[in-house]
Short mmCIF file of C-alpha atoms and ligand atoms in Angstrom, two decimals:
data_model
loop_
_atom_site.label_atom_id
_atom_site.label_comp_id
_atom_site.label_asym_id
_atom_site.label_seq_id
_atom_site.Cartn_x
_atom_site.Cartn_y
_atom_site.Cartn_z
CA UNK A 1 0.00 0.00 0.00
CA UNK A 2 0.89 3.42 -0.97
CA UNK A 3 0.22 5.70 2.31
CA UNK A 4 -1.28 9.36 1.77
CA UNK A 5 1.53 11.54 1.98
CA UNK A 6 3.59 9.84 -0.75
CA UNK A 7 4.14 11.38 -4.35
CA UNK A 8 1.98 9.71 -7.57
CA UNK A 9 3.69 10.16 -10.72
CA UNK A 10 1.47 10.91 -13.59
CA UNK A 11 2.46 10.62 -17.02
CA UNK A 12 0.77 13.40 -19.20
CA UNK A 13 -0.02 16.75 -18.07
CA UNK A 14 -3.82 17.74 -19.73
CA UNK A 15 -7.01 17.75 -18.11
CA UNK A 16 -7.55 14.13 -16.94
CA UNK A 17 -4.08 14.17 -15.11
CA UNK A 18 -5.36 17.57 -13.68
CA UNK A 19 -8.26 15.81 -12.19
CA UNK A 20 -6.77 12.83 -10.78
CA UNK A 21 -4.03 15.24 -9.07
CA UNK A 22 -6.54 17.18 -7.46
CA UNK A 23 -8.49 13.93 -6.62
CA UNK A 24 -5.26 12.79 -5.09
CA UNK A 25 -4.45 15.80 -2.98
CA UNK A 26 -8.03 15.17 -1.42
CA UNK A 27 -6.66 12.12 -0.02
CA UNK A 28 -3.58 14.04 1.08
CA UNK A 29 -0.96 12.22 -1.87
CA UNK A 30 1.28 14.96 -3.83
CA UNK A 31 1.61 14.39 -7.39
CA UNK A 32 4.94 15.23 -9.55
CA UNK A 33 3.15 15.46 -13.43
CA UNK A 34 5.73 14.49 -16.35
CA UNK A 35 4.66 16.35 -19.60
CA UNK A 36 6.45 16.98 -23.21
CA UNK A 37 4.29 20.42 -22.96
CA UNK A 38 5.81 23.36 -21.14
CA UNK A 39 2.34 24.63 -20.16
CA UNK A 40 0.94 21.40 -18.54
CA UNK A 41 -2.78 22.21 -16.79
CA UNK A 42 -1.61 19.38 -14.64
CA UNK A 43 1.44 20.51 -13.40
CA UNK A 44 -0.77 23.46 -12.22
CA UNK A 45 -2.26 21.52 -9.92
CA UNK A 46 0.26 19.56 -8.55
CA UNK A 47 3.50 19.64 -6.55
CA UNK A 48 6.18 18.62 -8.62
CA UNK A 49 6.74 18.96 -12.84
CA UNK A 50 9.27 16.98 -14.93
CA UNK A 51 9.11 18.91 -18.28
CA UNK A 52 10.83 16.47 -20.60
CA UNK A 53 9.94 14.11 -24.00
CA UNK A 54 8.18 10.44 -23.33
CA UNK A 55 11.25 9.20 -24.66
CA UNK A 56 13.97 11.08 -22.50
CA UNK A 57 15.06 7.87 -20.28
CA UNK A 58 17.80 10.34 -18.20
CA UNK A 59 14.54 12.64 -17.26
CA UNK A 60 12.35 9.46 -16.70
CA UNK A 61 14.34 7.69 -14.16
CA UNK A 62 14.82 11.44 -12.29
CA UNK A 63 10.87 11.17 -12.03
CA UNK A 64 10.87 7.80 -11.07
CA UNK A 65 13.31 8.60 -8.06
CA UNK A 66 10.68 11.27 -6.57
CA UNK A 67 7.78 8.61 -7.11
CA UNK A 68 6.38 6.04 -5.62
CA UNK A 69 4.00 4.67 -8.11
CA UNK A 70 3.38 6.06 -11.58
CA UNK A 71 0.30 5.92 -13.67
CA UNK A 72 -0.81 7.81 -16.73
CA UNK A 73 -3.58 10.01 -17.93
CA UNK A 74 -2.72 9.38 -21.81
CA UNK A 75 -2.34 5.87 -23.44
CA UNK A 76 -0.09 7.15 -26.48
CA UNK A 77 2.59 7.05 -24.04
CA UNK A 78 5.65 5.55 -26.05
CA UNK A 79 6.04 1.72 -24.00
CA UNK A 80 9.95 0.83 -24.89
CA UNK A 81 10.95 3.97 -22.87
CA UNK A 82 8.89 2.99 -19.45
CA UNK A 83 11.48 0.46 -18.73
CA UNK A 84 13.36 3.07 -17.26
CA UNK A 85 10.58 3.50 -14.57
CA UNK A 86 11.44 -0.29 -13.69
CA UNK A 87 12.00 0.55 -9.80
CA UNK A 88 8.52 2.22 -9.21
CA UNK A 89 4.81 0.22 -9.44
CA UNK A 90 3.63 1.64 -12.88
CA UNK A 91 -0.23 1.05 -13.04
CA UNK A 92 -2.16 0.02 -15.03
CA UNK A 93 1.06 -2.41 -16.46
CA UNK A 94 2.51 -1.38 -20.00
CA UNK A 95 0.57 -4.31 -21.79
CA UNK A 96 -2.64 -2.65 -20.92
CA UNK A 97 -1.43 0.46 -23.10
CA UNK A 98 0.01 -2.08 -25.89
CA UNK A 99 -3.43 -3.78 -26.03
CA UNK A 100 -4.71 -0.02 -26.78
CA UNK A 101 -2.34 2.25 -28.09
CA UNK A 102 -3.07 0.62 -31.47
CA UNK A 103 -7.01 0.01 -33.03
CA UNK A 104 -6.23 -3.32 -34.85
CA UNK A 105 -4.11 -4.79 -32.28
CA UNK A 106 -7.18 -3.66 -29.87
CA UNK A 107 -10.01 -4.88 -32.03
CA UNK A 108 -7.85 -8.20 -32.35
CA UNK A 109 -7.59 -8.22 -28.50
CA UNK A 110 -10.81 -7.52 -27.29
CA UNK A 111 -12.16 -9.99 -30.27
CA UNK A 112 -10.27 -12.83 -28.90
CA UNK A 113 -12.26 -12.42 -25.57
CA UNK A 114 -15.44 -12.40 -26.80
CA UNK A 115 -16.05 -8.85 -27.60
CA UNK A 116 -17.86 -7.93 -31.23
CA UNK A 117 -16.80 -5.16 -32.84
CA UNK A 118 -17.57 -3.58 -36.60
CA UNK A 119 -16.16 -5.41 -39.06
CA UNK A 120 -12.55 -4.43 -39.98
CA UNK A 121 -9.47 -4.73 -41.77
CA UNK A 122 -5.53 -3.34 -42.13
CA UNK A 123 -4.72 -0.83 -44.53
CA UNK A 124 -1.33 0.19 -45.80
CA UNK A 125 -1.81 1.34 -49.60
CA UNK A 126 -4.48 1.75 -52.00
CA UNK A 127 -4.80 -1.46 -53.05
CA UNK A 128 -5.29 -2.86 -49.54
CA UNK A 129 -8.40 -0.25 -49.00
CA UNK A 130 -9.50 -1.35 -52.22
CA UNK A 131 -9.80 -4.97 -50.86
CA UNK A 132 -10.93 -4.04 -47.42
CA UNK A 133 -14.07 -1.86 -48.96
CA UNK A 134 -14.15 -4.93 -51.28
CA UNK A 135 -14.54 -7.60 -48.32
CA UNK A 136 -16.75 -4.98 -45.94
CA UNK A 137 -18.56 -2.81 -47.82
CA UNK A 138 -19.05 0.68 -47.55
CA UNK A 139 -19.74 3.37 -45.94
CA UNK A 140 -16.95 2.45 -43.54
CA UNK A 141 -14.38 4.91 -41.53
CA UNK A 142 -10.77 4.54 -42.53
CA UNK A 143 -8.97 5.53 -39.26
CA UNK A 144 -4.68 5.79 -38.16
CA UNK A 145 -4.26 2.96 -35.70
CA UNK A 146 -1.93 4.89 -33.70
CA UNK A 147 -2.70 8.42 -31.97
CA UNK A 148 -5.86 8.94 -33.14
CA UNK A 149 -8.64 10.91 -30.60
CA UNK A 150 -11.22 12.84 -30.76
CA UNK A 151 -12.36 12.39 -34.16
CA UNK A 152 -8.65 12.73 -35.42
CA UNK A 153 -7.06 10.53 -37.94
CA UNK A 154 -10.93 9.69 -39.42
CA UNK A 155 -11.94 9.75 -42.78
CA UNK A 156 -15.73 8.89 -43.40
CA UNK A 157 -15.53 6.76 -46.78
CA UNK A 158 -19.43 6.66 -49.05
CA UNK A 159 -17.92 4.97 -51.98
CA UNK A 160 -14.83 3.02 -53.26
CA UNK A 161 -14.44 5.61 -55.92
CA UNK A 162 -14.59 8.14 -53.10
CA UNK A 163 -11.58 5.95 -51.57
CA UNK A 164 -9.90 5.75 -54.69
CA UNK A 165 -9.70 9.41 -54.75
CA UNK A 166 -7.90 9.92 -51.25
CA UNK A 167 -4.37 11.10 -50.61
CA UNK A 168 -3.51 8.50 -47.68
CA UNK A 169 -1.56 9.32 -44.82
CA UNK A 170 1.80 7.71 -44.66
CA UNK A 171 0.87 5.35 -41.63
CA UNK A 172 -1.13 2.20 -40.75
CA UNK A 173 -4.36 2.30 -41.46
CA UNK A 174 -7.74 0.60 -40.10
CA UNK A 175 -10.30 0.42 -42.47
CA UNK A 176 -14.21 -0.48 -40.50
CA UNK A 177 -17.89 -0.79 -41.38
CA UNK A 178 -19.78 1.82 -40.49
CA UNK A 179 -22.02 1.36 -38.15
CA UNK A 180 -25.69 1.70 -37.73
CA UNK A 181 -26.19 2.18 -34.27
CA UNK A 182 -29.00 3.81 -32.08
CA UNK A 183 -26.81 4.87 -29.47
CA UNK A 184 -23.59 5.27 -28.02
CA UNK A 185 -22.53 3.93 -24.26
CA UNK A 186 -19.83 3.83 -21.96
CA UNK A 187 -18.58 0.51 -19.37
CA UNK A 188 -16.47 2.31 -16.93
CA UNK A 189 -14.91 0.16 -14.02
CA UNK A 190 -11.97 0.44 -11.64
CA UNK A 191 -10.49 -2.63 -10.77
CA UNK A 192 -8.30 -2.68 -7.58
CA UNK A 193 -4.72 -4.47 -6.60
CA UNK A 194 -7.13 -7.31 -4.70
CA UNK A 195 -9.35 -8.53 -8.22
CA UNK A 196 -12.11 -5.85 -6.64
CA UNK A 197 -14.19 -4.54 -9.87
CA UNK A 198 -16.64 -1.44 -9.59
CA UNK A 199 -18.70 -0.61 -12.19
CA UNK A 200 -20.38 3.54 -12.39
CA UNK A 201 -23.60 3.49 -13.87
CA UNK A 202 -23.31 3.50 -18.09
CA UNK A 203 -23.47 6.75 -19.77
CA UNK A 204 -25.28 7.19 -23.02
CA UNK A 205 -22.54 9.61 -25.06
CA UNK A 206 -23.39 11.43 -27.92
CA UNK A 207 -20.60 12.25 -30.18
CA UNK A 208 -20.44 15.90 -32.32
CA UNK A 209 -17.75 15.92 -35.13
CA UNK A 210 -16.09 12.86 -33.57
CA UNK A 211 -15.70 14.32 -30.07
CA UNK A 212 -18.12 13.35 -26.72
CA UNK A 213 -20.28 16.29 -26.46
CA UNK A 214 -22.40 15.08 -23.62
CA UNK A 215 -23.26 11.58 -21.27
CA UNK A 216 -26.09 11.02 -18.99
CA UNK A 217 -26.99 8.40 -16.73
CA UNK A 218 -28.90 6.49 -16.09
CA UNK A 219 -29.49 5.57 -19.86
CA UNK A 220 -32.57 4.57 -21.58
CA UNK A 221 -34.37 0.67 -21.22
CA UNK A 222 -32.85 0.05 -24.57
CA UNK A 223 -29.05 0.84 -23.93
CA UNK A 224 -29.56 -0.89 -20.06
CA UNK A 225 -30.63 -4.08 -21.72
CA UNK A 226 -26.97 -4.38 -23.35
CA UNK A 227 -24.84 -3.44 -20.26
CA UNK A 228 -24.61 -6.81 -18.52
CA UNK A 229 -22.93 -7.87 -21.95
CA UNK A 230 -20.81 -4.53 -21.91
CA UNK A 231 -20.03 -5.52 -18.21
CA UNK A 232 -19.17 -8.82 -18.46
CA UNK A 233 -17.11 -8.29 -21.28
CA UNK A 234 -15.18 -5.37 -19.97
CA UNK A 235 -14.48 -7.29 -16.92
CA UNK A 236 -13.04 -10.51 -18.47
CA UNK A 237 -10.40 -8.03 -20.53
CA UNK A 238 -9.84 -6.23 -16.86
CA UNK A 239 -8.93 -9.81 -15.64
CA UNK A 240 -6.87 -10.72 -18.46
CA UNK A 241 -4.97 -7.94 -18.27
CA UNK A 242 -4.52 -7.97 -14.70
CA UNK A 243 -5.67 -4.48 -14.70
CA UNK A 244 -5.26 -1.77 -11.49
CA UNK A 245 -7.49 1.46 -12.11
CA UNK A 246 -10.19 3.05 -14.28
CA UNK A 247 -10.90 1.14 -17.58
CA UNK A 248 -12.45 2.33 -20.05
CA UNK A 249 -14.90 0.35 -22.97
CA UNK A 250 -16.86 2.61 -25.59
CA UNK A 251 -19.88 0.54 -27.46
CA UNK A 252 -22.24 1.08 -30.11
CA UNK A 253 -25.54 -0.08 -29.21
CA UNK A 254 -27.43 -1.49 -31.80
CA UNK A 255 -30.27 -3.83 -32.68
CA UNK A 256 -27.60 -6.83 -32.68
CA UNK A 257 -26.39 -5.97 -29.43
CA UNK A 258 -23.59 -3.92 -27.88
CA UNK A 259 -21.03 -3.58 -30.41
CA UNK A 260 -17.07 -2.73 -29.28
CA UNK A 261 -15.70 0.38 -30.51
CA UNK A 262 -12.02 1.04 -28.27
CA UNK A 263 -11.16 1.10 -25.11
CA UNK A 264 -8.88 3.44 -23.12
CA UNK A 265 -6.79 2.11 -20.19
CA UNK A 266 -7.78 5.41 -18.06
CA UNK A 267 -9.93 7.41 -16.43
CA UNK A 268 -12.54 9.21 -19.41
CA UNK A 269 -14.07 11.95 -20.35
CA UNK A 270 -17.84 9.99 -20.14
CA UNK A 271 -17.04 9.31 -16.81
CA UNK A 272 -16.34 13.21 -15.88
CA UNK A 273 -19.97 13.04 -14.42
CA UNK A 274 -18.84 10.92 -11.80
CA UNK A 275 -17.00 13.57 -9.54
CA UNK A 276 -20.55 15.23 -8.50
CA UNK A 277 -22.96 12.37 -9.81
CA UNK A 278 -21.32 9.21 -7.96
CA UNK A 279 -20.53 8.20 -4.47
CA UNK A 280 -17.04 8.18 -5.17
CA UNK A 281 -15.54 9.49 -8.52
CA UNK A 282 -13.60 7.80 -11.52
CA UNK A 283 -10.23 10.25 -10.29
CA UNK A 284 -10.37 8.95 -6.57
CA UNK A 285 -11.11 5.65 -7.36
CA UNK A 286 -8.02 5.67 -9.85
CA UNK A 287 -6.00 6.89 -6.98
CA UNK A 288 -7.39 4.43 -4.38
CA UNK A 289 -6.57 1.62 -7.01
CA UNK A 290 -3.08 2.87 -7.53
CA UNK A 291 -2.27 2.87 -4.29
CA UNK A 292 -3.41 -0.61 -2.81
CA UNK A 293 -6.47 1.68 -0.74
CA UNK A 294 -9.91 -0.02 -0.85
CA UNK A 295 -12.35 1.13 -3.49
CA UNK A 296 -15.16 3.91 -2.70
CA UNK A 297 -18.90 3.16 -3.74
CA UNK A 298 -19.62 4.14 -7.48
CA UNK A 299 -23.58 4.38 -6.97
CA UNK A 300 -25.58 7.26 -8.35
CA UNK A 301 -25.66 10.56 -5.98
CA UNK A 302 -28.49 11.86 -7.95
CA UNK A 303 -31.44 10.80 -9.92
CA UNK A 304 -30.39 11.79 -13.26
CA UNK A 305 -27.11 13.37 -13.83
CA UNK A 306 -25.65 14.97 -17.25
CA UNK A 307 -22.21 16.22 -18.32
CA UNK A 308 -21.78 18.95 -20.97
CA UNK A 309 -18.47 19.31 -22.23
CA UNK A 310 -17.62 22.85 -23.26
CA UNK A 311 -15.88 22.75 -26.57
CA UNK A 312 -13.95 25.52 -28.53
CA UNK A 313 -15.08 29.16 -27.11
CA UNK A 314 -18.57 27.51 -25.54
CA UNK A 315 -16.15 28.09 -22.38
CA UNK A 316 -16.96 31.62 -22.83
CA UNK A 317 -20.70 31.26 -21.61
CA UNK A 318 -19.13 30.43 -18.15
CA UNK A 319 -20.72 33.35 -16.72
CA UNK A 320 -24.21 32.16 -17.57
CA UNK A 321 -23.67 28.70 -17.27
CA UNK A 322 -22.76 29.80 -13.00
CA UNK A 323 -25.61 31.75 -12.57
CA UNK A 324 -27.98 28.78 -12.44
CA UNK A 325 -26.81 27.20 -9.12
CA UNK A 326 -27.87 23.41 -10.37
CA UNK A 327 -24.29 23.54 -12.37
CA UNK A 328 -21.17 22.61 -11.55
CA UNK A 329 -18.87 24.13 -13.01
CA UNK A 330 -15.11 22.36 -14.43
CA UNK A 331 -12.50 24.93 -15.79
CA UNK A 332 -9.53 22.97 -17.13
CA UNK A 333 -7.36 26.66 -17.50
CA UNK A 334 -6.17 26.05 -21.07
CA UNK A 335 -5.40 29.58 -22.46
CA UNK A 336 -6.70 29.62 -25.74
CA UNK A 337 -10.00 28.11 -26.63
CA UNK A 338 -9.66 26.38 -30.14
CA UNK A 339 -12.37 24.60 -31.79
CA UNK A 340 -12.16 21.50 -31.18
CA UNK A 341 -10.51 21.65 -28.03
CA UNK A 342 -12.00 20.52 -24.83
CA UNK A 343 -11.76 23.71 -22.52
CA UNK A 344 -13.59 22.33 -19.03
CA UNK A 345 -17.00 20.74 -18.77
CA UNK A 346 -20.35 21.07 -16.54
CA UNK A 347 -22.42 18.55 -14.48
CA UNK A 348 -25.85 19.15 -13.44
CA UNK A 349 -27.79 16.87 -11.06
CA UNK A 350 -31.13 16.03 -11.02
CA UNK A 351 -32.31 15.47 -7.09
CA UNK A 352 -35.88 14.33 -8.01
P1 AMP B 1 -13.40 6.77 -32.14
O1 AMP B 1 -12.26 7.72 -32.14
O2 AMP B 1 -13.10 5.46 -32.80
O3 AMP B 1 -14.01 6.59 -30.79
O4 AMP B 1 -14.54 7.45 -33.02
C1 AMP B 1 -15.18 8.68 -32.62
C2 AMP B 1 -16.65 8.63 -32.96
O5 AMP B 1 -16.83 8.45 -34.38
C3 AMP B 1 -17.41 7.46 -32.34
O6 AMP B 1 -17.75 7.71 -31.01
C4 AMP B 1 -18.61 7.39 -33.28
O7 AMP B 1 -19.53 8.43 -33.02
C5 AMP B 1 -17.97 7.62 -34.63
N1 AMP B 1 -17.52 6.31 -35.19
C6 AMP B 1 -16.28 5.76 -35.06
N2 AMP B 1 -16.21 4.56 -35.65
C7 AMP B 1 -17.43 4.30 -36.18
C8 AMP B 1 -18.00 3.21 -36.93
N3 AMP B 1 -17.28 2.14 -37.27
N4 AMP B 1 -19.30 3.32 -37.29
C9 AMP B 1 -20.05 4.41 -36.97
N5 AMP B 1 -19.56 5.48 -36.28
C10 AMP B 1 -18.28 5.43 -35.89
#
């Protein structure tokens, strides 16, 4: 067990590690941030700040010395380098990151243990879109495997001779069937160093240009009828993995049942909900994990509850968005608010 007091590492310095540090200094832990960015939101909140690249081994094992366990708030995390944190518990383990730092390997994975997801295939020229579109069909998404989020790295593909017509990126390519789903879902679960799994309630998420705009729990009959699937899936990869801390699974729901899209060995943005809206929230529960504690209770604190994120300059309505008292309000203090970007979000309960 890792007593309050001690320092978490945390590799990553955006918004998620900003939350889990200040979840951490709750239960009295400092946190030391490592972050390629000179500007790190997380490093605001925290104690100590290693400004150095993923791959500077020298400025890794410096961090490792002030640490006594590491986790991360980002999964494209280069993995060869971490062996230089060897001395210092790094959870979740590496292989949970290789299982999803790449979508075929992931898809492949997840596939193996039961999960279902869209049908899919490698791509690495023209002629090996040709034959995926061939063998699935279209419409389909071509996506990078590696470092894709939040809609990045996706091209939306109507027609092979729409395909034909694309400039592809120089990297390794997914090709996938496009899905025709009524709604999107969330399994989020934190598993501790003892086997314990906790499940939050599922979100329904609805995506905007590729990027979670908003989740809401409890979600509808429809979407509950496929989460003891979702769950029991999610928790066989936790097992396999050996997983410690927040895991995340994103689904499709659809007629045919829950279908996988990716998963994200961390603490997520559908989950943000849980810091007012559950007993105990996704960033403490992380930290409890972590650290050997016991896990909090992830039930509901509220009826209803509903996250907005606030995208691009919607952060500039914060004004009205504090003058009705039923919102709680998340700043993430990024300085400039570009589209696309995800600026801070807001939770409201519903008591009744
Ligand atoms: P991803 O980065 O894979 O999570 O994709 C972002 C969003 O794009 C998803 O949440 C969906 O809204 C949409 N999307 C991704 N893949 C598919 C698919 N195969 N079929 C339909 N929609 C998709």
């Amino acid at each position: 067990m890792i007593p309050p007091g001690e320092t978490i590492g945390i590799l990553g310095g955006g918004q998620l590690g900003r939350m889990i540090a200040m979840a951490a200094a709750q239960l009295g832990y400092r946190c030391h941030i490592y972050a390629p960015e000179a500007d790190s939101i997380a490093a605001e909140v925290s104690a100590g700040f290693t400004h150095a690249a993923f791959d500077d081994t020298q400025a890794l094992s410096r961090f490792a010395e002030d640490c006594a366990v590491i986790t991360y708030e980002f999964e494209n995390v280069p993995v060869a380098p971490l062996a230089a944190l060897a001395n210092v518990p790094l959870h979740p383990a590496p292989d949970a990151l290789e299982a999803a730092q790449d979508r075929l390997n992931e898809k492949r994975f997840v596939a193996q243990l039961g999960g279902k997801p869209a049908p899919f295939a490698p791509v690495d020229s023209a002629e090996s879109l040709s034959a995926a579109i061939a063998e699935i069909g279209a419409p389909g998404i071509l996506k990078t495997r590696r470092d894709g989020y939040d809609g990045k790295g996706q091209w939306r593909i109507a027609s092979a001779q729409q395909a034909a017509a694309l400039d592809l990126p120089a990297q390794d390519l997914i090709y996938e069937g496009f899905v025709n789903f009524f709604a999107e879902f969330s399994v989020i679960l934190c598993r501790g160093q003892d086997g314990d799994v906790r499940f939050w309630e599922t979100p329904e998420n609805v995506h905007e240009g590729g990027i979670l705009a908003r989740s809401a729990v409890p979600a509808d009959a429809r979407i509950a009828a496929l989460v003891p699937q979702a769950r029991a899936l999610a928790s066989h990869v936790a097992e396999a993995l050996g997983y410690v801390g927040v895991l995340t699974f994103e689904f499709f729901a659809t007629e045919d049942g829950a279908v996988f899209n990716e998963m994200a060995p961390r603490v997520h943005n559908s989950g943000h909900w849980t810091i007012e809206g559950a007993l105990t929230s996704q960033f403490e529960n992380h930290v409890r994990a972590i650290c050997g504690l016991p896990l909090g209770d992830t039930a509901l604190a509220a009826k209803r509850v509903e996250m907005c994120n606030l995208i691009g300059d919607t952060v500039n309505d914060w004004r009205a968005i504090l003058s009705d008292p039923a919102n709680h309000l998340h700043l993430y203090g990024k300085a400039a608010a570009r589209p696309g970007r995800k600026m801070g979000h807001v939770t409201r309960l519903v008591l009744e």
